[in-house]
Amino acid sequence: MSYLNHSSLLLHEEKKSLRLYLLLFYIVLFIYDFIYYYLFPTFVHVKTGLPTKMGFWIYFIMIILIPISYYIRRIDKLYLIKYMYVMTYYVVTTFDDVITFMGTSPESYKNGNVAEITLLLFAPIFINNKFFLTVTIAIILKYSLIGLLLGNGMVMAPIVLVFVFALITYILLARFNSYTKALTETHEELRDKEKLAFVGQMATTIGHEIRNPLASLKGFTQLQREKHKEDDLQYSIMEQEIDRIDSILTDLLVIGKPRQINVAPCNLKEHLGYVISIIEQSEQGKNIEVDLKMDESFPLVECDEKQMKQVFLNLIKNGFESMPEGGTLTIEGSQVDDNQVSIKICDDGCGIPRDVQEKLFQPFYTTKDYGTGLGLMVSKKIIEDHHGKIAIDSKEGKGTTVEILLPITQ
């Protein structure tokens, strides 16, 4: 995946984190070895210098990676750089340890650099589970391979140490992921609110003004339809389109200016039957059977009759539209506890892809050719205004179930 697909801000942050990560790696790599193999031995009067066969070749190889990294960055393969460093460092140091300590006593094996712990401990900088696992597995494989080739059980100490640091890193990584997820959700919520604020301003300023001439257009269209009956089909289409515009304005006004809920005990079974009869008339010709199953003990529910009819109209119409070849729409109603009822609207239509399900309640998101992306959002808002919940469960090719949970008394 090319980093060109990311936003410029994310790309900039990734470059910053990579520079920090590599800077820490090189600082620790050189300073640790200088202190441990040169500075410290002068104080205890022992031989100074690197104890390995490859010696300074390791540093030379790691420095060679800098221009290579620069080239990789130029070709927009930024994510490969960190993996290149991990694999190169562990392959080179493993080879160095094997040729240095092959044939020596187990007690003589004393090597390593805090830099490899730096690679592990600072993996959360990239907030990447895959990279964290790569580093952890690479370290464990390194010491396990050295232990097998040298027949040395001393490698268990660094392996245990790696597990401890890996646990610390995992906790940090989990916290970073949680924090990032919270920020992302907050950003999405703010973006949705900005959309709603814009829609609200637009709806309240021009919504009513559009409705006035729209009513005049519909009235004159009906008059002309009576005068020119030979064009009845064309005028009928015009009226339907005017009604569609009016429906969109109604949805906009619901979002832009919350309406007061006129709560009264309602027989939802009767309202569902009324909505079903309306949709069946408008969807004539479709081979769809509606099966309404409501418990005999289904109680009266305190709600706004008009708003609940609008919700049922949106959801049942969606169910019809998902079954162009026909099918069965099942509506089930039951009381789930002392003060809550459940209404499920199930179809055996085409279903909804999982990635689409996450966006269904977002404003202006729609998969329909002529949809506005407001129907489900308005429905959710109405249900939430009634202190209820709405959830969608769908499987591609099998159908969709929409469940509404409502309190019996507000």
PDB file of N, CA, C and O in Angstrom, residues 11 71 77 97 148 200 389:
ATOM      1  N   LEU A  11       0.786  11.215   6.698  1.00  0.00           N
ATOM      2  CA  LEU A  11       2.105  10.933   6.126  1.00  0.00           C
ATOM      3  C   LEU A  11       3.181  11.729   6.857  1.00  0.00           C
ATOM      4  O   LEU A  11       4.263  11.210   7.158  1.00  0.00           O
ATOM      5  N   TYR A  71      16.316   6.465  -0.072  1.00  0.00           N
ATOM      6  CA  TYR A  71      15.809   6.081  -1.387  1.00  0.00           C
ATOM      7  C   TYR A  71      14.406   5.470  -1.267  1.00  0.00           C
ATOM      8  O   TYR A  71      13.509   5.794  -2.067  1.00  0.00           O
ATOM      9  N   LYS A  77       7.689   4.171  -0.180  1.00  0.00           N
ATOM     10  CA  LYS A  77       7.550   2.877   0.489  1.00  0.00           C
ATOM     11  C   LYS A  77       7.995   3.017   1.945  1.00  0.00           C
ATOM     12  O   LYS A  77       8.749   2.195   2.486  1.00  0.00           O
ATOM     13  N   ASP A  97      27.145 -13.314  16.441  1.00  0.00           N
ATOM     14  CA  ASP A  97      27.220 -14.090  17.686  1.00  0.00           C
ATOM     15  C   ASP A  97      27.612 -15.533  17.434  1.00  0.00           C
ATOM     16  O   ASP A  97      28.390 -16.130  18.184  1.00  0.00           O
ATOM     17  N   LEU A 148      20.444 -22.817  19.969  1.00  0.00           N
ATOM     18  CA  LEU A 148      20.486 -24.129  19.302  1.00  0.00           C
ATOM     19  C   LEU A 148      21.840 -24.365  18.645  1.00  0.00           C
ATOM     20  O   LEU A 148      22.414 -25.461  18.748  1.00  0.00           O
ATOM     21  N   GLY A 200     -28.917  21.921   9.447  1.00  0.00           N
ATOM     22  CA  GLY A 200     -29.887  22.634  10.275  1.00  0.00           C
ATOM     23  C   GLY A 200     -30.042  24.077   9.846  1.00  0.00           C
ATOM     24  O   GLY A 200     -31.164  24.594   9.747  1.00  0.00           O
ATOM     25  N   LYS A 389     -33.535   2.503  21.205  1.00  0.00           N
ATOM     26  CA  LYS A 389     -32.330   2.117  20.459  1.00  0.00           C
ATOM     27  C   LYS A 389     -32.733   1.445  19.159  1.00  0.00           C
ATOM     28  O   LYS A 389     -33.790   0.810  19.072  1.00  0.00           O
TER      29      LYS A 389
END
